[in-house]
Amino acid sequence: KYILGISIILLGMNSYAQQVDTTLNISGLEVFGNSLDTDEEIKITENNRSKEDVGKIIKQSPNISLIKRGNYATDPVIRGFKADQLQLLSNGFMQTNPACPNRMDAPTSHINLEDLESIEIIKGPYSVRYGMNTGGILNFKSKDPRATDSFQVHGYAGWFYHTNGESTDGQARVQISDKKYLLKVYGGLKDFGNYKSGDGTEILSSFKHSDYGAQAAWFINPKNQIILDWKQSFAKDVFFAGLPMDGDFDNSSTGALRYLYKDATKKIYRAEFKVFGNMIDHQMSNHRRPNLKIVDAVSALQSQTYGARGELSYRISENHHLLFGADYKLIGKQGDRTRIVFQNPCTGMVMDPPKTIIDAIWQDSKQSDLGVFIESNWQISDLWQWKAGARFDMVSSDIQEPAPDFEALYPDLGKKDDVAFMLNSRLNYKLSEGMFLEWSIGLGQRAPELIERYLNHLTVGMDAYEYVGNPNLEMEQNFQNDLKFKLNKQNFSLEAGVFYAFVKNYIQANLDTTLSRKFMPCMEPKHAKRYENVEDARLYGFELAAAYEFYKNMSVYGSGAYTIGENKSMDEPLAEIPPMEFNAGLKYESKRWAATFNSRFVMEQDQVSLSFNESKSDAFQVFDFSARYHIGRGLNVTMNIENIFDENYVEHLSRAYKNQIPGTNMVYFEPGRNFILGISFRF
């Protein structure tokens, strides 16, 4: 397998990669050639509709990794940036914010895969449209509703079976449309069992998930349309082996309204107004854990996200367009943890009667963000293309019901106001026919999120430390440069780039020996971590992708990426930086048949943060195969083989087992060999 993988990489690296106008295939994904608006746009294909969640799809893009706490709700990491350093949206404006401080309900868990058409990726602070960010944007897009000349009915149904875990996944979608109206209804059911790792160890990872959604569009006339969206998702009985508790349920509801006005005048060619609201009801407990005989712990938590955005597109000339916009977002989080203590874990004394304790989790915290932005897209000449943007945000954070000990720690609690701004520029120069050079530079800022400001002694990291928020944090700032070279020829293409990010006031949790452990003080570690600003942090690295069509319908591809993170202030590596990785493979695709063999090579990660108590991870190699056969009349069958050689491996960003059956405390192994069989029908 080593010889096979190395051969594929050598063949792929001798070919050429992604470009401006064509398509690059990576691991069975179609990655569209990017404009100045995006770095990549991944098209959702039949073979990746069977993934557990959308995180498993975006993971295949160079320099995107996942934080894994369970086999559900994976959290993306782009070039070492994560959580609120990124913006995750649906259709450019709808958002969710986790109710769980451990991010059991990460935004990816609320994306409806049944209706997903593509994923737009921006790596770095190079867009001002979608809100504050320092690390990048993931925009999950469904197909835009369009009128049809006659009454039409279209639909999709798919069913997939995973042998490892005996898991099933069913999806369906139906759409009717005519000249005036469109109605689309979709939904899915997932029932995933515990999988086995490469050495046969059963990993507690089962979950049940269902969702549905509906979209209605009214095409008032060729210039005006109104779109209504509604969707709900329901997760239950979710095992999070990498966390101290499991998810009992997670219910999410999202509603949205869009109004679009096209070609209002010769100058104003598009106006759009959008509003949305999301509510999450989340409960987690230790009811499936061995410490239940000592304490019964249940956290009932809620999160709300409401937003509105208005945009106006103005045509200065045929080659120069401006986008003006304003948006508003309000996030609220509430909920407590109720503990019924049967036995003192430090002394062993039995409580008779049991003692009930209520711990404040979110302390009724809120954050609002009012922003305005302007963006310019200018085709200067046949050789030069330039995009530039600016954004200004006023952010307010507040805590309504602080716990007594948190208020004692920060006696000056009150509303915190931040003023953030973003600036970016992306310049593309055509060196010759099919050859381009692109330079991006940007300043991104973000206000601290509610976890970083108001968390009160909770274990939310990779270690056993309690984490404490800091209302006095400064805003995080990222000044970043990207330089890319793109080559596009008839049957081969190449994209290679480097980036460098200088981050000021980088937010991370550091050990504070003045803060004692609050819960189970007899246990190690004795002290807690407090969120603080790191004065000087750096992230830099490279990305490359290549594809070459060497025979009719046959192509070879390869990609690679590496990020280095440095905490200059503490003279150590930044925590949770993924290791160097290379992908390569062979692909055949025709109208009836498609097949892909993919190899993934991940290096060891020994550049770890000692202050974060981060562990090193070993190198590994994984090989996958996927195939699709079009029977006819819209009927397709698919087969995927994941981890062909049953490799026993661990991703660097996966959490370790916590609060499991004695003797099972271990690293979080990935699934062993898994066959995925699927059948789908389109009409």
XYZ file of C-alpha atoms in Angstrom:
683
model
C 0.000 0.000 0.000
C 2.942 2.355 0.610
C 4.291 1.805 -2.920
C 0.834 2.260 -4.424
C 0.212 5.503 -2.558
C 3.632 6.987 -3.303
C 3.234 6.127 -6.994
C -0.066 7.970 -7.136
C 1.409 11.030 -5.394
C 4.382 11.173 -7.779
C 2.084 10.894 -10.774
C -0.250 13.527 -9.360
C 2.530 15.967 -8.469
C 3.915 15.733 -11.995
C 0.538 16.924 -13.283
C -1.216 20.223 -12.900
C -4.123 21.573 -10.828
C -7.060 23.896 -10.242
C -7.590 27.061 -12.236
C -9.938 29.986 -12.720
C -12.443 28.662 -15.223
C -12.515 24.874 -15.014
C -13.159 22.102 -12.533
C -10.754 20.170 -10.310
C -11.761 16.769 -8.958
C -10.447 15.946 -5.495
C -11.462 12.730 -3.736
C -14.673 12.415 -5.702
C -15.604 16.070 -5.201
C -15.980 18.608 -7.953
C -14.094 21.726 -6.927
C -15.039 24.530 -9.283
C -12.424 26.984 -10.518
C -12.612 30.039 -8.305
C -13.422 33.641 -9.112
C -12.210 36.497 -6.932
C -15.210 35.910 -4.655
C -14.176 32.435 -3.465
C -11.190 30.157 -3.064
C -13.148 26.990 -3.849
C -16.698 25.843 -4.446
C -17.283 22.165 -3.804
C -20.170 20.540 -5.654
C -22.045 17.850 -3.721
C -21.944 14.620 -5.719
C -23.800 11.337 -5.291
C -20.919 9.570 -3.561
C -20.673 12.021 -0.678
C -24.371 12.301 0.172
C -23.821 9.263 2.382
C -21.489 11.077 4.803
C -22.386 11.338 8.482
C -22.408 15.132 8.215
C -21.099 17.864 5.912
C -17.852 18.080 7.853
C -16.728 14.818 6.237
C -17.136 16.491 2.822
C -15.242 19.745 3.402
C -12.457 17.799 5.121
C -11.221 16.717 1.704
C -10.320 20.283 0.713
C -6.626 21.135 1.232
C -5.886 22.602 4.691
C -9.321 21.888 6.163
C -9.457 19.530 9.151
C -12.074 18.515 11.704
C -12.344 18.567 15.477
C -14.101 15.327 16.356
C -15.881 14.848 19.687
C -18.179 12.120 18.373
C -19.270 10.699 15.035
C -21.713 13.590 14.747
C -21.384 17.412 14.610
C -17.757 17.610 13.530
C -16.234 21.095 13.735
C -14.163 22.455 10.805
C -10.695 23.956 11.129
C -9.300 26.072 8.270
C -5.548 26.649 8.378
C -5.619 26.339 12.178
C -8.574 28.744 12.617
C -11.705 27.322 14.259
C -15.019 27.990 16.055
C -15.940 31.708 15.962
C -12.760 32.551 14.077
C -14.781 31.213 11.125
C -18.204 32.118 9.787
C -20.487 29.183 8.858
C -23.663 30.115 6.982
C -26.474 28.640 4.905
C -27.278 30.420 1.637
C -25.153 33.370 2.633
C -27.104 34.514 5.684
C -28.780 31.848 7.894
C -26.726 30.843 10.940
C -26.862 28.747 14.104
C -24.856 29.137 17.295
C -24.197 26.175 19.603
C -26.267 25.926 22.770
C -23.702 23.463 24.126
C -20.440 24.969 25.448
C -18.694 21.796 24.243
C -20.149 22.392 20.743
C -22.075 19.098 20.613
C -24.366 21.020 18.271
C -21.712 22.595 16.053
C -23.189 24.521 13.064
C -22.407 21.641 10.689
C -24.960 19.490 12.542
C -27.788 21.767 11.347
C -26.968 21.686 7.620
C -29.540 19.718 5.604
C -27.489 17.479 3.329
C -30.583 16.454 1.312
C -30.925 19.974 -0.137
C -27.242 20.901 -0.328
C -25.859 21.695 -3.783
C -22.402 23.178 -3.106
C -20.090 24.571 -0.420
C -18.362 27.902 -0.946
C -14.989 28.200 0.798
C -13.042 31.391 1.545
C -9.746 30.817 3.357
C -8.719 33.942 5.222
C -10.333 37.343 6.032
C -11.072 38.086 2.379
C -14.805 38.756 2.365
C -16.730 41.492 4.171
C -20.213 40.271 3.153
C -20.773 37.615 5.781
C -19.778 39.206 9.082
C -16.710 39.432 11.300
C -14.114 36.714 10.857
C -10.383 36.227 11.198
C -9.964 32.797 9.626
C -12.411 32.214 6.785
C -15.938 31.420 5.639
C -17.929 28.284 4.806
C -21.158 28.997 2.938
C -23.449 25.972 2.481
C -25.653 26.636 -0.533
C -28.818 25.033 -1.830
C -29.991 25.472 -5.408
C -31.515 28.879 -6.137
C -35.271 28.620 -6.794
C -36.177 29.289 -10.430
C -39.442 29.553 -12.329
C -40.214 27.043 -15.096
C -42.100 27.664 -18.330
C -44.556 24.884 -17.509
C -45.721 22.906 -14.495
C -42.932 20.497 -13.525
C -42.321 17.942 -10.788
C -38.829 16.832 -9.819
C -37.571 14.711 -6.996
C -34.794 12.692 -5.439
C -34.677 9.690 -3.086
C -31.604 7.928 -1.733
C -30.845 5.184 0.763
C -27.381 4.242 2.080
C -26.136 1.437 4.315
C -22.829 1.436 6.257
C -21.519 -1.979 7.242
C -19.272 -0.615 10.023
C -21.840 0.215 12.669
C -24.753 -1.205 10.675
C -25.913 2.331 9.957
C -28.664 3.547 7.632
C -29.281 6.900 5.991
C -32.367 7.822 3.963
C -32.940 11.090 2.064
C -35.744 12.471 -0.091
C -36.696 15.691 -1.886
C -39.705 16.718 -4.042
C -40.120 19.981 -5.932
C -42.996 21.399 -7.985
C -42.778 24.621 -9.983
C -44.336 26.726 -12.719
C -44.056 30.306 -13.988
C -45.264 31.856 -10.723
C -44.585 29.485 -7.855
C -42.180 26.901 -6.495
C -42.575 24.520 -3.570
C -39.849 22.186 -2.353
C -40.025 19.713 0.544
C -37.110 17.573 1.725
C -36.052 15.449 4.662
C -33.796 12.709 5.934
C -33.377 10.000 8.593
C -30.064 8.754 9.999
C -29.574 5.854 12.405
C -25.861 5.259 13.049
C -24.499 2.603 15.384
C -21.207 2.296 17.240
C -18.407 1.685 14.756
C -15.254 -0.403 15.168
C -11.750 0.942 14.727
C -9.052 -0.757 12.662
C -8.041 -3.048 15.547
C -11.636 -4.078 16.239
C -12.268 -1.795 19.238
C -15.882 -0.663 19.517
C -16.072 3.132 19.622
C -19.112 4.657 21.334
C -20.359 6.807 18.475
C -24.020 5.986 17.763
C -26.614 8.675 17.090
C -30.069 9.200 15.618
C -30.890 12.233 13.516
C -33.866 13.389 11.486
C -34.587 16.606 9.662
C -36.983 18.144 7.210
C -37.351 21.437 5.419
C -39.544 23.326 2.997
C -39.005 26.216 0.613
C -41.686 28.271 -1.145
C -40.993 30.912 -3.797
C -43.335 33.445 -5.406
C -42.091 34.857 -8.693
C -44.134 38.065 -8.689
C -42.690 39.129 -12.043
C -39.315 38.723 -13.797
C -37.820 41.353 -11.486
C -39.349 40.457 -8.103
C -39.452 37.285 -6.048
C -40.123 36.280 -2.448
C -38.640 33.133 -0.892
C -39.673 31.477 2.374
C -37.532 28.832 4.110
C -38.363 26.620 7.075
C -36.355 23.706 8.434
C -36.042 21.650 11.594
C -33.577 19.032 12.779
C -33.802 16.561 15.659
C -30.879 14.623 17.122
C -31.181 12.204 20.025
C -29.187 9.583 21.906
C -25.885 10.936 20.608
C -22.739 9.377 22.085
C -19.814 11.802 22.439
C -16.964 9.564 23.522
C -14.589 12.543 23.532
C -16.720 14.539 26.006
C -17.728 14.003 29.655
C -21.459 13.855 28.746
C -23.682 12.621 25.910
C -26.428 14.377 23.969
C -29.951 13.389 25.050
C -31.525 15.549 22.353
C -30.819 18.571 20.208
C -33.766 20.229 18.452
C -33.267 23.109 16.045
C -35.780 25.281 14.147
C -34.907 27.863 11.493
C -37.145 30.205 9.515
C -36.130 32.750 6.881
C -37.620 35.255 4.437
C -35.875 36.678 1.352
C -36.984 39.413 -1.034
C -35.077 39.861 -4.297
C -35.438 42.747 -6.765
C -33.442 42.347 -10.002
C -32.715 44.942 -12.706
C -34.421 47.802 -10.886
C -32.594 50.375 -13.039
C -29.616 50.363 -15.386
C -27.392 51.182 -12.424
C -29.071 49.263 -9.593
C -29.142 45.711 -10.929
C -29.905 43.812 -7.711
C -31.438 44.574 -4.325
C -31.975 41.928 -1.652
C -33.372 41.859 1.878
C -33.186 38.821 4.182
C -34.293 37.981 7.725
C -33.914 34.733 9.675
C -34.327 33.240 13.120
C -32.945 30.066 14.686
C -33.734 28.437 18.032
C -31.932 25.448 19.562
C -33.108 23.363 22.512
C -30.303 21.132 23.755
C -29.990 18.655 26.603
C -26.965 16.611 27.635
C -26.387 14.283 30.579
C -24.141 11.605 32.070
C -26.964 9.022 32.152
C -24.916 6.572 30.045
C -21.680 7.084 31.995
C -20.120 5.120 34.882
C -20.121 8.103 37.276
C -23.957 8.183 37.295
C -23.918 6.324 40.625
C -22.028 9.268 42.128
C -23.816 12.178 40.475
C -26.765 12.594 38.111
C -25.967 15.608 35.918
C -28.292 17.141 33.318
C -27.685 20.365 31.367
C -30.745 21.940 29.728
C -29.558 24.704 27.395
C -30.993 27.034 24.781
C -29.576 29.215 22.030
C -31.220 31.786 19.748
C -29.779 33.515 16.696
C -31.693 36.222 14.821
C -30.432 38.220 11.879
C -31.248 40.539 9.002
C -29.296 41.707 5.963
C -29.866 44.178 3.148
C -27.714 44.393 0.002
C -27.668 46.709 -2.994
C -25.630 45.980 -6.142
C -24.675 49.066 -8.151
C -23.179 49.099 -11.651
C -20.648 51.919 -12.150
C -19.834 50.500 -15.565
C -19.978 47.154 -17.318
C -16.611 46.280 -15.778
C -16.974 47.853 -12.330
C -19.632 46.885 -9.774
C -20.181 47.943 -6.152
C -21.993 46.071 -3.402
C -23.390 48.019 -0.438
C -24.871 46.286 2.581
C -25.827 46.314 6.238
C -26.602 43.452 8.606
C -27.623 42.785 12.185
C -27.253 39.666 14.317
C -28.391 38.893 17.868
C -27.225 35.801 19.790
C -28.689 34.742 23.121
C -27.810 31.730 25.290
C -29.411 30.434 28.483
C -29.465 27.314 30.614
C -28.121 25.621 33.737
C -26.765 22.277 34.843
C -28.643 20.378 37.568
C -26.600 17.916 39.622
C -28.056 15.402 42.055
C -25.077 14.288 44.158
C -25.360 10.832 45.729
C -21.788 10.564 46.989
C -19.008 13.008 47.727
C -16.363 12.112 45.092
C -13.545 13.372 47.308
C -14.428 11.784 50.672
C -16.668 8.925 49.549
C -19.383 10.031 51.982
C -22.877 9.000 50.865
C -25.385 11.869 50.710
C -28.657 10.966 52.429
C -30.764 12.529 51.124
C -28.929 13.325 47.850
C -27.915 16.959 47.445
C -29.242 18.974 44.478
C -26.979 21.689 43.050
C -27.698 24.038 40.145
C -24.705 25.400 38.211
C -25.017 28.416 35.924
C -23.775 27.611 32.420
C -24.533 30.576 30.142
C -25.608 33.045 32.843
C -28.153 34.428 30.322
C -25.526 35.996 28.052
C -26.162 37.924 24.836
C -24.222 39.428 21.964
C -25.416 41.765 19.210
C -23.576 42.848 16.066
C -24.546 45.710 13.741
C -22.373 45.931 10.625
C -22.110 47.875 7.376
C -19.935 46.972 4.393
C -18.950 47.931 0.867
C -17.291 45.751 -1.756
C -15.881 46.645 -5.160
C -15.363 44.252 -8.098
C -13.457 45.827 -10.970
C -12.284 44.262 -14.245
C -9.585 46.873 -14.814
C -8.422 45.441 -18.137
C -8.027 42.139 -19.955
C -5.043 41.456 -17.683
C -6.052 42.921 -14.298
C -8.968 42.093 -12.011
C -9.380 43.625 -8.544
C -11.724 43.045 -5.634
C -11.598 45.168 -2.448
C -13.863 45.519 0.570
C -14.328 47.280 3.886
C -16.535 46.460 6.867
C -17.383 48.198 10.154
C -19.075 46.446 13.119
C -20.411 47.605 16.484
C -20.587 44.646 18.877
C -22.188 44.561 22.338
C -21.841 41.660 24.791
C -23.718 41.377 28.088
C -24.460 38.958 30.913
C -27.892 39.142 32.571
C -27.720 36.597 35.421
C -24.092 36.167 36.562
C -23.309 33.434 39.072
C -22.128 34.791 42.451
C -18.604 33.388 42.107
C -18.267 34.757 38.558
C -19.470 38.171 39.719
C -16.971 38.046 42.577
C -14.199 37.255 40.097
C -15.224 40.167 37.854
C -16.896 42.832 40.050
C -17.002 45.331 37.159
C -19.332 43.160 35.049
C -21.484 45.052 32.585
C -22.085 45.508 28.887
C -18.914 45.310 26.826
C -18.766 47.257 23.553
C -16.309 46.575 20.749
C -15.757 48.325 17.434
C -14.343 46.068 14.712
C -13.367 46.724 11.136
C -12.181 44.642 8.197
C -10.247 45.595 5.066
C -9.218 43.334 2.205
C -7.921 43.385 -1.334
C -7.567 40.618 -3.933
C -5.694 41.335 -7.165
C -5.528 38.910 -10.094
C -3.059 39.313 -12.953
C -3.158 37.312 -16.184
C 0.465 36.428 -16.963
C -0.436 34.734 -20.237
C -3.254 32.642 -21.676
C -4.288 30.250 -18.923
C -1.682 31.507 -16.419
C -2.592 33.732 -13.448
C -1.016 35.261 -10.348
C -3.227 36.282 -7.433
C -2.324 38.340 -4.353
C -4.713 38.730 -1.419
C -4.192 40.877 1.653
C -6.660 41.366 4.471
C -7.226 42.597 8.000
C -9.901 40.678 9.909
C -11.187 41.361 13.407
C -13.642 39.647 15.712
C -15.047 40.280 19.159
C -14.653 37.464 21.724
C -17.480 34.919 21.611
C -19.764 34.244 24.584
C -17.832 31.130 25.660
C -14.593 33.110 25.812
C -16.213 35.934 27.777
C -18.627 34.224 30.178
C -17.837 30.513 30.621
C -17.774 29.605 34.324
C -15.595 26.635 35.301
C -16.524 24.064 32.675
C -14.368 21.383 31.024
C -14.544 22.245 27.315
C -10.997 21.578 26.072
C -8.926 18.562 25.085
C -7.602 18.359 28.657
C -9.092 17.913 32.141
C -8.864 21.585 33.100
C -11.873 23.723 33.946
C -12.111 26.779 31.693
C -13.127 30.256 32.856
C -14.239 33.121 30.634
C -12.800 36.620 30.653
C -15.143 39.576 29.980
C -12.144 41.882 29.595
C -10.673 40.201 26.503
C -9.497 42.379 23.633
C -10.635 41.799 20.065
C -8.670 39.298 18.000
C -7.020 40.720 14.854
C -5.569 38.873 11.880
C -3.417 40.535 9.238
C -2.948 37.996 6.432
C -1.335 37.656 3.005
C -1.940 34.988 0.348
C -0.009 34.534 -2.886
C -1.261 32.030 -5.477
C -0.089 30.835 -8.865
C -2.654 29.251 -11.218
C -2.052 27.462 -14.478
C -4.828 26.284 -16.805
C -4.116 24.343 -19.962
C -6.173 22.020 -22.136
C -6.000 18.874 -20.016
C -3.941 19.879 -17.002
C -3.984 22.577 -14.387
C -2.151 23.670 -11.255
C -2.768 25.875 -8.259
C -0.093 26.505 -5.642
C -0.146 29.072 -2.884
C 1.454 30.250 0.332
C -0.066 32.267 3.171
C 1.138 34.137 6.247
C -1.109 35.336 9.085
C 0.034 37.625 11.894
C -2.564 37.453 14.687
C -2.623 40.044 17.443
C -4.541 39.376 20.668
C -5.050 35.724 19.698
C -7.550 34.239 22.171
C -6.677 30.996 23.945
C -7.074 29.482 27.411
C -3.938 29.533 29.577
C -3.290 28.010 32.994
C -4.011 30.470 35.829
C -2.642 29.349 39.207
C -4.737 32.031 40.944
C -7.906 30.167 39.906
C -8.625 27.001 41.901
C -10.659 24.130 40.538
C -14.349 24.618 41.393
C -15.828 21.147 40.954
C -14.263 18.075 42.605
C -11.360 20.119 44.095
C -9.672 16.915 45.289
C -8.992 15.903 41.681
C -6.126 16.913 39.433
C -5.493 19.399 37.955
C -5.918 21.702 40.949
C -6.119 24.939 38.981
C -8.228 26.235 36.092
C -7.512 27.850 32.746
C -8.623 31.376 31.915
C -9.181 32.777 28.420
C -6.505 35.362 27.675
C -5.088 37.323 24.777
C -1.802 36.175 23.263
C -0.036 39.298 22.044
C 1.742 37.700 19.079
C 0.726 34.549 17.183
C 1.650 33.465 13.646
C 0.146 30.951 11.233
C 1.717 30.238 7.867
C 1.958 27.457 5.344
C 1.219 26.266 1.828
C -1.461 24.576 -0.289
C -1.265 22.949 -3.684
C -3.608 20.987 -5.918
C -3.061 19.259 -9.247
C -5.075 17.351 -11.859
C -4.163 15.839 -15.223
C -6.450 14.112 -17.731
C -4.043 11.645 -19.327
C -6.615 9.562 -21.231
C -10.249 9.862 -22.239
C -12.348 10.045 -19.020
C -9.249 9.142 -16.965
C -7.489 11.630 -14.694
C -4.998 11.713 -11.866
C -5.032 14.308 -9.103
C -3.071 15.317 -6.045
C -3.164 17.920 -3.294
C -1.139 18.854 -0.250
C -1.246 21.338 2.611
C 0.662 22.315 5.732
C 0.133 24.916 8.440
C 2.602 25.988 11.118
C 1.233 27.800 14.172
C 3.505 29.725 16.523
C 2.728 31.314 19.878
C 5.488 33.911 19.799
C 4.529 35.395 23.165
C 4.970 32.047 24.956
C 7.682 30.699 22.619
C 5.829 27.479 21.778
C 3.589 26.081 19.015
C -0.070 27.061 18.894
C -2.465 24.361 20.049
C -4.655 22.236 17.765
C -2.815 22.781 14.487
C -3.340 19.866 12.066
C -0.271 18.089 10.631
C 0.997 18.083 7.049
C -1.246 16.123 4.695
C -1.206 14.903 1.075
C -4.007 13.407 -1.023
C -3.681 11.724 -4.405
C -5.785 9.484 -6.562
C -7.057 8.178 -9.878
C -10.477 8.889 -11.322
C -12.564 7.564 -14.181
C -15.824 9.228 -15.140
C -18.269 8.688 -17.982
C -22.011 9.141 -18.343
C -22.707 5.664 -17.011
C -19.683 4.782 -14.875
C -17.606 6.699 -12.341
C -14.894 5.393 -10.024
C -12.281 7.023 -7.780
C -9.366 5.581 -5.861
C -8.049 8.005 -3.246
C -5.025 7.881 -0.958
C -4.472 10.105 2.057
C -1.096 10.517 3.759
C -0.994 12.377 7.087
C 2.329 13.119 8.772
C 2.998 12.980 12.498
C 2.353 16.117 14.524
C 5.079 16.713 17.089
C 4.737 20.508 17.166
C 2.338 20.671 20.123
C 1.524 23.160 22.861
C 2.855 22.093 26.260
C 0.824 24.749 28.076
C -2.315 23.337 26.433
C -1.340 19.822 27.529
C -1.587 18.752 23.896
C -0.484 15.270 22.850
C 1.572 14.338 19.796
C -0.028 12.227 17.062
C 1.400 9.551 14.763
C 1.504 9.468 10.971
C -0.980 7.303 9.078
C -2.129 6.390 5.569
C -5.707 5.707 4.487
C -6.986 4.451 1.136
C -10.566 4.720 -0.126
C -12.506 3.654 -3.194
C -15.832 4.896 -4.534
C -17.887 3.914 -7.572
C -21.169 4.889 -9.179
C -23.176 3.161 -11.907
C -26.046 4.864 -13.721
C -28.578 2.126 -14.498
C -30.852 4.441 -16.447
C -34.041 6.484 -16.068
C -32.589 8.364 -13.088
C -31.582 5.242 -11.150
C -28.049 5.055 -9.688
C -26.201 2.636 -7.443
C -23.082 3.565 -5.479
C -20.462 1.725 -3.485
C -17.796 3.267 -1.278
C -15.044 1.436 0.579
C -13.533 3.607 3.300
C -10.231 2.649 4.924
C -9.614 -0.288 2.580
C -6.669 -1.696 4.565
C -8.397 -1.357 7.976
C -5.838 1.145 9.287
C -6.023 1.828 13.037
C -5.408 5.564 13.305
C -6.218 8.757 15.185
C -6.742 12.256 13.813
C -4.687 14.868 15.642
C -7.700 17.077 16.438
C -9.912 14.289 17.836
C -10.746 14.456 21.527
C -9.612 11.706 23.908
C -12.142 9.389 25.577
C -13.632 10.976 28.723
C -15.760 9.547 31.552
C -16.007 6.116 29.933
C -16.079 2.623 31.379
C -12.908 2.043 33.458
C -10.132 0.701 31.270
C -11.468 2.322 28.096
C -9.852 5.739 28.503
C -8.028 6.008 25.202
C -7.547 8.125 22.142
C -10.481 8.480 19.761
C -9.777 6.007 16.948
C -11.330 6.577 13.522
C -13.523 3.938 11.824
C -11.907 0.830 10.388
C -12.918 -0.645 7.040
C -16.419 0.440 6.037
C -18.515 -0.520 3.007
C -21.206 1.979 2.025
C -23.872 0.725 -0.357
C -26.368 3.136 -1.811
C -29.203 3.421 -4.285
C -30.785 6.662 -5.473
C -33.443 7.784 -7.905
C -34.022 11.148 -9.594
C -37.049 12.193 -11.587
